[in-house]
XYZ file of C-alpha atoms in Angstrom:
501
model
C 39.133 38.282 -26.705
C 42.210 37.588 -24.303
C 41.630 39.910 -21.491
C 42.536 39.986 -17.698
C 39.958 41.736 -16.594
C 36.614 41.310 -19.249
C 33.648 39.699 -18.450
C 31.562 38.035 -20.900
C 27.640 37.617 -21.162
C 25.509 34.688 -22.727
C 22.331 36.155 -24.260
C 19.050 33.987 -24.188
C 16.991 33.832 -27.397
C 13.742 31.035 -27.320
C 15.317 30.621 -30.846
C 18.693 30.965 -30.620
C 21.780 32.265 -28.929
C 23.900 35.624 -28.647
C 25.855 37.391 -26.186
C 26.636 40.215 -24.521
C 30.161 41.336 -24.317
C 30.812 43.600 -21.199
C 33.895 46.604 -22.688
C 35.220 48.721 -19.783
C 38.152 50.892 -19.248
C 40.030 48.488 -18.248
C 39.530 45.593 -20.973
C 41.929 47.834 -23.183
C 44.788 45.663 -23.049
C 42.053 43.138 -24.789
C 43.901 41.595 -28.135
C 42.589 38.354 -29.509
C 39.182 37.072 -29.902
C 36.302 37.252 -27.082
C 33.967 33.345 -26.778
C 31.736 35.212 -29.679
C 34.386 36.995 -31.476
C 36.314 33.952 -31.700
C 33.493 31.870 -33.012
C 33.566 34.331 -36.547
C 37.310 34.490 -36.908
C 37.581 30.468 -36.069
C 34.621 30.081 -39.181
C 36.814 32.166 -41.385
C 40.336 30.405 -40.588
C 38.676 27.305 -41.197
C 36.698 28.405 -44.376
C 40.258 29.581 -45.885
C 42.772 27.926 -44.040
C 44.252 31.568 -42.858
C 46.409 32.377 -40.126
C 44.347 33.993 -37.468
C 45.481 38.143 -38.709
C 44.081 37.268 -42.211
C 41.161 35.972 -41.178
C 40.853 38.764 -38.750
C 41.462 41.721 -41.635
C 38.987 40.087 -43.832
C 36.561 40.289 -41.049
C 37.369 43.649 -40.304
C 36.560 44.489 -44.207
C 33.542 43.009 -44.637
C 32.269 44.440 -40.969
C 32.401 41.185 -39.378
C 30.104 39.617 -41.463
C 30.647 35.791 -41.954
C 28.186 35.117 -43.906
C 29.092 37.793 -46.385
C 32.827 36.614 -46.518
C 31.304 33.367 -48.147
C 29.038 35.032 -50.436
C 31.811 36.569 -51.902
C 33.983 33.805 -51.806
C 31.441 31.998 -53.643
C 30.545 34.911 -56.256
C 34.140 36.180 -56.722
C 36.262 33.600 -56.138
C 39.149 33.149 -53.332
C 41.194 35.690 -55.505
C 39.123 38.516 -55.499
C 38.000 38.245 -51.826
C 41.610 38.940 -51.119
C 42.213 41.632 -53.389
C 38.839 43.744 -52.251
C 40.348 43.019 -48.532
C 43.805 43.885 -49.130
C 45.066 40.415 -47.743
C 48.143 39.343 -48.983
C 48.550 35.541 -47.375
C 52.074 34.693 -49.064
C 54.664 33.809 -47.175
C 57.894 36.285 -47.327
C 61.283 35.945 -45.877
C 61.831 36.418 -41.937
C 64.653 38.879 -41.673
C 65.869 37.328 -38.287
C 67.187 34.060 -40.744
C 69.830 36.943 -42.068
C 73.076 37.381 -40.335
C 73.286 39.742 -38.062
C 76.052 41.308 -39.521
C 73.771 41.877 -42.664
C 73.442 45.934 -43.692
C 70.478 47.071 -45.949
C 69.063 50.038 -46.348
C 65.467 51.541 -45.319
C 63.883 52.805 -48.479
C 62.105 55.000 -47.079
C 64.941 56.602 -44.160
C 67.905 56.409 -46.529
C 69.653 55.025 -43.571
C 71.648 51.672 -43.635
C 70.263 49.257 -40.771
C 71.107 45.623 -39.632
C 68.825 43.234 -41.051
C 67.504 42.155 -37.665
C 66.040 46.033 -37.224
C 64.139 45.362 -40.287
C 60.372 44.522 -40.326
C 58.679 43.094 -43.653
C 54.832 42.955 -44.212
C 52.991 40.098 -45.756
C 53.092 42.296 -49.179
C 57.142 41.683 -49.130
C 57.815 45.353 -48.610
C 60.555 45.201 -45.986
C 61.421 48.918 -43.590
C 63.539 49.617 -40.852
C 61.871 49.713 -37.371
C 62.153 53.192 -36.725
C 60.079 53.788 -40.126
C 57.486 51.331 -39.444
C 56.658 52.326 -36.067
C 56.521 56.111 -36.706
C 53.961 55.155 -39.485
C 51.659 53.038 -36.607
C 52.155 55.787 -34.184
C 50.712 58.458 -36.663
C 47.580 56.178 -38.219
C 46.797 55.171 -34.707
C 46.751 59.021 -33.599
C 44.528 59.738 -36.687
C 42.333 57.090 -35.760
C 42.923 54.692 -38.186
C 43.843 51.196 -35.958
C 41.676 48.976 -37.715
C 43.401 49.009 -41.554
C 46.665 50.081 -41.295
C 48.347 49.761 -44.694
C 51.602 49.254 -45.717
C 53.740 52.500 -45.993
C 55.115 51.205 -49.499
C 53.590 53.946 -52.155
C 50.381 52.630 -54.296
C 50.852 49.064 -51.759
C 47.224 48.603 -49.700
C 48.184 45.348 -47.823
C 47.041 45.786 -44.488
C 49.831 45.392 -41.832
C 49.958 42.205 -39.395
C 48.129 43.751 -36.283
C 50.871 41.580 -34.475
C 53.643 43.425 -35.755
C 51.797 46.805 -34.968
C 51.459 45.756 -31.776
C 55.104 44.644 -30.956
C 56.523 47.655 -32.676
C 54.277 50.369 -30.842
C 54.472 48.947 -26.719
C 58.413 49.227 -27.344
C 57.827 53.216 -28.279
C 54.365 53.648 -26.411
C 52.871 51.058 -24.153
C 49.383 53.379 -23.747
C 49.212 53.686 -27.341
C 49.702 50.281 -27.820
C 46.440 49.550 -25.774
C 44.683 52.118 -27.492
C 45.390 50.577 -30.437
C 43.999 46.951 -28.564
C 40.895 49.411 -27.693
C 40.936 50.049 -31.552
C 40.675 46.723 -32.612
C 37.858 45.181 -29.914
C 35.202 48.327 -30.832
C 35.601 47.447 -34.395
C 33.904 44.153 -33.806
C 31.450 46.269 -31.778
C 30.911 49.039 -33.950
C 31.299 47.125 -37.345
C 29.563 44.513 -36.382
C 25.630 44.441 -37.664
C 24.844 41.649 -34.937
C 26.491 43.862 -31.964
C 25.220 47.031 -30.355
C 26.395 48.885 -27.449
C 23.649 49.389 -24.802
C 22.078 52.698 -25.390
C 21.946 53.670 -21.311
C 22.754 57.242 -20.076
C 25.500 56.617 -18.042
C 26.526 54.427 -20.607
C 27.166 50.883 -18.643
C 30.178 49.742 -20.385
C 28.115 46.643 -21.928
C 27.148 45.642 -25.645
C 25.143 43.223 -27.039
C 25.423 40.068 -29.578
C 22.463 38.686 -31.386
C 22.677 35.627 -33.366
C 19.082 35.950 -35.645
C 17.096 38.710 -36.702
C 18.282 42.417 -36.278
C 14.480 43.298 -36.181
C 14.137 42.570 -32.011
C 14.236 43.886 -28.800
C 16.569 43.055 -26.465
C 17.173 43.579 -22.233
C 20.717 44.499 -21.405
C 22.467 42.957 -18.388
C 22.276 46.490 -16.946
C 18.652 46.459 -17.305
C 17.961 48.860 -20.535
C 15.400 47.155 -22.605
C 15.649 48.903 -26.539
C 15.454 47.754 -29.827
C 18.503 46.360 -31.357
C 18.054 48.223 -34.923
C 17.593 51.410 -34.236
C 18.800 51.436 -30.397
C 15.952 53.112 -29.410
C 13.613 52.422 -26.445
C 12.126 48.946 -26.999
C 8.870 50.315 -29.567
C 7.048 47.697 -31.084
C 4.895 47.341 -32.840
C 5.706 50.383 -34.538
C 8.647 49.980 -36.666
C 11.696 52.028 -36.691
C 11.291 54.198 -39.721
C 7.588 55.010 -38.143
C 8.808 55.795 -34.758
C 11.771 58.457 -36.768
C 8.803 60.042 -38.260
C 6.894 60.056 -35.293
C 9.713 61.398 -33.038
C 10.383 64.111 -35.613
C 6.842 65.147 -35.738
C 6.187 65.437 -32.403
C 9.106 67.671 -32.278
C 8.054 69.875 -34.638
C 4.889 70.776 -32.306
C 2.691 72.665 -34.997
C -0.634 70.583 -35.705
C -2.310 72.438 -32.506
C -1.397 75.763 -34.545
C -2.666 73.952 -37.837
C -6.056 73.239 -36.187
C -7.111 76.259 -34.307
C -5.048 78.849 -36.489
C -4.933 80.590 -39.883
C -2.434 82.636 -41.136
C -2.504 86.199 -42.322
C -2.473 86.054 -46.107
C -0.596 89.847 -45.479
C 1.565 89.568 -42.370
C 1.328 85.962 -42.191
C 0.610 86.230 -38.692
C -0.484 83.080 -36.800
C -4.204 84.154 -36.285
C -6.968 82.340 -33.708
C -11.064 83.191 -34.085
C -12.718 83.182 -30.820
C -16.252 82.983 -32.048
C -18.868 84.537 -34.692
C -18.641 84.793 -38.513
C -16.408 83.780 -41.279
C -14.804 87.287 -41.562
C -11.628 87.619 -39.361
C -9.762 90.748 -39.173
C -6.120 90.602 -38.544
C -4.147 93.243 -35.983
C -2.721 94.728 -39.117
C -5.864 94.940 -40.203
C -6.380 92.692 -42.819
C -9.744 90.852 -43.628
C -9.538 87.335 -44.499
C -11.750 84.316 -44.849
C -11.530 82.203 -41.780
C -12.822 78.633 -44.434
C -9.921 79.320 -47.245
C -7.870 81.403 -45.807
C -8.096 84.302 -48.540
C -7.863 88.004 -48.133
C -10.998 89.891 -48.332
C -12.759 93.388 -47.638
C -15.133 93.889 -44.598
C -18.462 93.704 -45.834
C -20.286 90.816 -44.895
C -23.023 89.330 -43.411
C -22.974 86.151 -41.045
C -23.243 83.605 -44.116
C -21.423 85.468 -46.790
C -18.572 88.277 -47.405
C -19.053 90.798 -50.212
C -17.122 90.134 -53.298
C -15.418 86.500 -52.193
C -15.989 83.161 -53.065
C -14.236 80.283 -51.547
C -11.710 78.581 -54.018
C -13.082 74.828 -53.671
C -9.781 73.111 -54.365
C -7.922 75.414 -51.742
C -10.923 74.485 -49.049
C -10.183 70.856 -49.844
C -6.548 71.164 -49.256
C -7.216 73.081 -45.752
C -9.736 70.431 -44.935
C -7.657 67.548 -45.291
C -5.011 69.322 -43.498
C -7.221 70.033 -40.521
C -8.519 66.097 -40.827
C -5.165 64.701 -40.265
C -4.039 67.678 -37.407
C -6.990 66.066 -35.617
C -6.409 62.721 -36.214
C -2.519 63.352 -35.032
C -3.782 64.747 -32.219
C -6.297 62.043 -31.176
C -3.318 59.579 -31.541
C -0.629 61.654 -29.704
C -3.013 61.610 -27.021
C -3.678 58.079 -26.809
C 0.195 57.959 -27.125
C 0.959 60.093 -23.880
C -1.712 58.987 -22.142
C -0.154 55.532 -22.138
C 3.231 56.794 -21.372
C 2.453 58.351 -18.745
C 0.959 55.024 -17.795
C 3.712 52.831 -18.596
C 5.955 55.687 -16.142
C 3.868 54.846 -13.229
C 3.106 51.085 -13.264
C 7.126 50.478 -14.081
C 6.927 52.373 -10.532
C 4.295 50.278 -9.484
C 6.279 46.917 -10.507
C 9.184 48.453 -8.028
C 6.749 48.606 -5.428
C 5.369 44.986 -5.813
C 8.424 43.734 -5.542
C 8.752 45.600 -2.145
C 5.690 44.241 -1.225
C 6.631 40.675 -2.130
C 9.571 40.688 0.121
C 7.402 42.022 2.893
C 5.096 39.154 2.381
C 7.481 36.149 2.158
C 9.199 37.548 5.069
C 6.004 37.724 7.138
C 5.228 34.290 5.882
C 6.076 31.081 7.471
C 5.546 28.557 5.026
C 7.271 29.077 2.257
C 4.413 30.696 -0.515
C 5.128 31.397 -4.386
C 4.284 34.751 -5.200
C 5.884 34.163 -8.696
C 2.175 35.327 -9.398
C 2.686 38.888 -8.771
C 5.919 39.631 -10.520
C 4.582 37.760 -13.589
C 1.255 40.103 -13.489
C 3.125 42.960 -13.222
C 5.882 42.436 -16.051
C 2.842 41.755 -18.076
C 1.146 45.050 -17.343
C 4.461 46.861 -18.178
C 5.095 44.917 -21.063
C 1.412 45.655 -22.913
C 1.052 48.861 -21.620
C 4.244 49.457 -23.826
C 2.567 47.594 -26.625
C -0.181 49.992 -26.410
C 1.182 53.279 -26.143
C 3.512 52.327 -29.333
C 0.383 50.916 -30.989
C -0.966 54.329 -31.981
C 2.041 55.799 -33.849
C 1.544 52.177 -35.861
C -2.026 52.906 -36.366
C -1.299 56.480 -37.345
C 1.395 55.810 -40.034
C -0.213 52.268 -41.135
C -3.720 53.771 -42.242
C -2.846 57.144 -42.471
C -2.321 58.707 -46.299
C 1.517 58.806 -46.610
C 3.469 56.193 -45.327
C 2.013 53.190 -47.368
C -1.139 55.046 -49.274
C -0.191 53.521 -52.525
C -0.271 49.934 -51.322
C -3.755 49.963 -49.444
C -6.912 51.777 -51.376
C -8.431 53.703 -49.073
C -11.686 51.444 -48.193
C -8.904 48.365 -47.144
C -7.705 51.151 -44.931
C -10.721 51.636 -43.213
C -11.717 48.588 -42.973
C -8.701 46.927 -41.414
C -7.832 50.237 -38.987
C -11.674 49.645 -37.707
C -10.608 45.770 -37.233
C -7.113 46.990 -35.379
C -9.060 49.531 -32.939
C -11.274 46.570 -32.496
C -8.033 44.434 -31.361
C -6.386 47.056 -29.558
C -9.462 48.157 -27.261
C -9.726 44.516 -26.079
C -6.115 44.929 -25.265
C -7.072 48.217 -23.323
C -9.888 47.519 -21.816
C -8.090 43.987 -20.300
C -4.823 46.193 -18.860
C -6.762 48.854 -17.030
C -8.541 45.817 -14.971
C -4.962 44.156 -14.576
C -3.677 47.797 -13.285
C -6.589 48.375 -10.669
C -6.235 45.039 -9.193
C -2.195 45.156 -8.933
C -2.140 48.200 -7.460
C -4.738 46.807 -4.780
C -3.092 46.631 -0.851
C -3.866 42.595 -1.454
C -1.368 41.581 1.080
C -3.617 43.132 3.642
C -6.630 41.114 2.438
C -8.065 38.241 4.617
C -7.214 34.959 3.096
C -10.582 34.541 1.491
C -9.729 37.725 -0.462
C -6.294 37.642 -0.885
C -7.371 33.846 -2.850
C -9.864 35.791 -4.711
C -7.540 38.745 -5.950
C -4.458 36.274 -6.706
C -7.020 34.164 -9.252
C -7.963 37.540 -10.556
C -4.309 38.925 -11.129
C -3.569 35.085 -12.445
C -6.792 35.012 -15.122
C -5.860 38.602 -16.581
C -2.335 37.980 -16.735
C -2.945 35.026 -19.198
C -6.012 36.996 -21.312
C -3.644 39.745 -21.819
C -1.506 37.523 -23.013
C -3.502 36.303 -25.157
C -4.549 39.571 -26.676
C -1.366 40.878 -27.277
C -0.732 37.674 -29.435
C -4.211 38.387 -30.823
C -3.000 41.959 -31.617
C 0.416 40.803 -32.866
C -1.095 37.692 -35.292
C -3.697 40.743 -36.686
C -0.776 43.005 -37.630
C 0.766 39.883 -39.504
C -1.400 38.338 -40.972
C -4.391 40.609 -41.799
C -2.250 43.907 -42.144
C 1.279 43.142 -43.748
C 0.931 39.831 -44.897
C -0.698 41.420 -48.531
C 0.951 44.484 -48.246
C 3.699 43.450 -51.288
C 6.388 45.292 -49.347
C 8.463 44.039 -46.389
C 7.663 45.657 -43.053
C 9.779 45.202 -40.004
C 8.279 44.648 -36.807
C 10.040 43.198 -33.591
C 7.609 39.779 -33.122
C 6.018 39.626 -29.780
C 8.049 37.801 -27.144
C 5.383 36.357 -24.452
C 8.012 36.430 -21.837
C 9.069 39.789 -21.851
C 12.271 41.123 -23.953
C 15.154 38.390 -23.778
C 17.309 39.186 -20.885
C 21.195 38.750 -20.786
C 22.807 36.687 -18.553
C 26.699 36.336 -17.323
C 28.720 33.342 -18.981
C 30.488 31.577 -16.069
């Protein structure tokens, strides 16, 4: 992308590369390829031997997607990947060669124009100025920038973008860089490998990835989410768990579920306080408190006359109760952690306060690299943990993958996870306590002792988190049969973007 004003960002990966591409306001007059958008269309021109706008529509068609411009290419032939595209790459006659005293007429205007006020696409069809730009000004007003086709009836060759371009700043200069505006987000929006940062204000940034979709990534603003689903950064649940998750949480009724029955008359929400089976509605209707089933009032404080509890209905209410409880138990664990994860990414703030104050009270000059790499790791499993439970509560739970796991396996390997997971827990809430210890008011003696302290549990959480993570993989989805995507652990923290120079 040529731009006066754009800024571009490299993205780290231990594997690989990517970048972040910084969009703002003012990048609109933006026309050509940016470093990573020019990588793609260079493959393509090379791959085909196309001018830079063919390769460029193709892209566009195929959403950017290099690899799947050669998968076709190899499947379908050169031909076809053309013809799906609407790329016409023939070469047609340049009206300027004409003399200038040369009349035709617009086909589509009636009027008679010089030659040299004539446009023609790659397709051959060949319109007056006037016509053509009146057709960009109306497709770019409807939104339609990034395949304009050729105004010829039945013809679907997409226009050369430079021609748009030239014909609309004579008529309309701002909708000319709209148009430019058009044409950059379609890389960003199209594109499976970019993503623009989820922040609220939105930052103006998005984000490149060169490997696996299935990650979590750290804007250059600071947002840390997960590039799939662009949510907050969530693993190891996946994304389809954390929709279902979100959704039930919303929905708020398993307290209601677990403490409530319904009136089978008014089908009023109902709680029992206490005593017998036998609960009496305000409109007055007895009902069984076990199966939920209307009933008279005589009873005595193990029975009521003239009902019998349907045993299939009891199961059903039972094993709705069983998993209301067990949602609860989890949600708790869930918020209990957030809350957490709130106040120690408060507490991380604060340590970095504190190691200013130290170094500046310091002489000598002291690494406190210590401290900042105790604390990202207490934000960073703390994370791990809260989203750990929505995992657990989908992953050996009876819907989400009942058929592929019998119901002992389940058992077995959630009592191995909670296993895993409270050596993870029981590891952070030492690393918490001693981090949020006044240790630069310690005498040296102590200060030594809390900084090999901070230093040991900062490595053995490490280590359990991979301990958690290598669990999940290889005891829990490795035999499985059906493909589960996690975002793999990243020992450093989320990859962080950085500014190209």
């Amino acid at each position: 992308m040529d731009s006066d004003s754009s800024d571009y960002y490299d993205y780290d990966y231990e594997d690989g590369d990517g970048d972040v591409v910084e969009v703002s306001e003012a990048d609109s007059r933006s026309s050509t390829a940016s470093s990573c958008k020019r990588e793609d269309l260079q493959k393509v021109m090379e791959l085909l031997s196309l001018k830079e706008k063919h390769a460029r529509t193709l892209l566009i068609h195929y959403r950017w997607d290099v690899d799947k411009v050669s998968e076709v290419l190899v499947s379908k032939g050169q031909d076809r990947l053309y013809e799906e595209a609407c790329v016409t790459v023939h070469d047609n006659r340049d009206n300027s060669s004409l003399p200038r005293s040369f009349v035709t007429t617009c086909e589509v205007c009636m009027e008679e124009v010089p030659a040299y006020k004539m446009t023609t696409m790659d397709c051959g069809h060949c319109f007056c100025n006037n016509c053509w730009t009146e057709h960009f000004l109306v497709k770019i007003n409807e939104g339609q920038s990034r395949r304009i086709s050729c105004m010829a009836h039945k013809c679907n060759v997409v226009c050369d973008e430079g021609k748009i371009r030239t014909s609309v700043s004579q008529k309309d200069p701002d909708l000319a860089k709209k148009f430019d505006r058009y044409i950059l987000e379609s890389y960003i929006e199209d594109n499976k490998r970019v993503k623009w940062c989820p922040s609220v204000p939105h930052c103006g940034y998005a984000i490149r990835i060169d490997d696996d979709e299935y990650c979590e990534v750290e804007c250059a603003c600071g947002v840390q989410f997960c590039f799939s689903c662009s949510a907050e950064a969530h693993s190891p649940c996946t994304c389809k768990m954390l929709e279902l998750w979100t959704q039930k949480n919303k929905s708020g009724n398993d307290w209601m579920r677990v403490n409530t029955k319904n009136c089978p008359k008014c089908h009023k929400a109902v709680e029992k306080n206490g005593g017998c089976n036998l609960v009496v509605c305000i409109c007055r209707q007895g009902f069984c408190w076990l199966c939920g089933g209307a009933t008279g009032y005589q009873h005595t404080w193990t029975s009521i006359d003239g009902h019998t509890c349907k045993v299939d209905r009891m199961a059903k209410i039972e094993r709705e109760k069983s998993d209301s409880l067990r949602y609860m138990h989890h949600l708790d664990r869930f918020k209990v952690h957030k809350d957490s994860l709130k106040a120690e990414t408060s507490l991380k703030e604060e340590l970095q306060s504190k190691i200013s104050t130290m170094e500046d009270r310091d002489k000598n000059v002291v690494d406190y690299s210590w401290v900042k790499n105790g604390a990202d790791r207490l934000v960073l499993s703390r994370r791990i943990i809260a989203y750990s439970y929505p995992f657990a509560y989908y992953m050996f739970g009876d819907v989400f993958l009942s058929e592929k796991m019998t119901k002992e396996d389940r058992a077995i390997k959630q009592s191995l996870f909670e296993v895993q997971l409270q050596q993870v827990e029981s590891q952070i809430e030492k690393l918490s306590l001693f981090l949020a210890k006044p240790f630069d008011e310690y005498p040296e003696d102590q200060f030594k002792d809390m900084k090999t302290n901070i230093m040991t549990l900062t490595v053995v959480m490490d280590t359990a988190c991979k301990n958690l993570y290598d669990f999940i993989d290889n005891e829990i989805l490795r035999n499985l049969g059906t493909p589960i995507n996690i975002a793999p652990y990243q020992s450093k923290g989320v990859d962080k973007a950085v500014e190209i120079d």
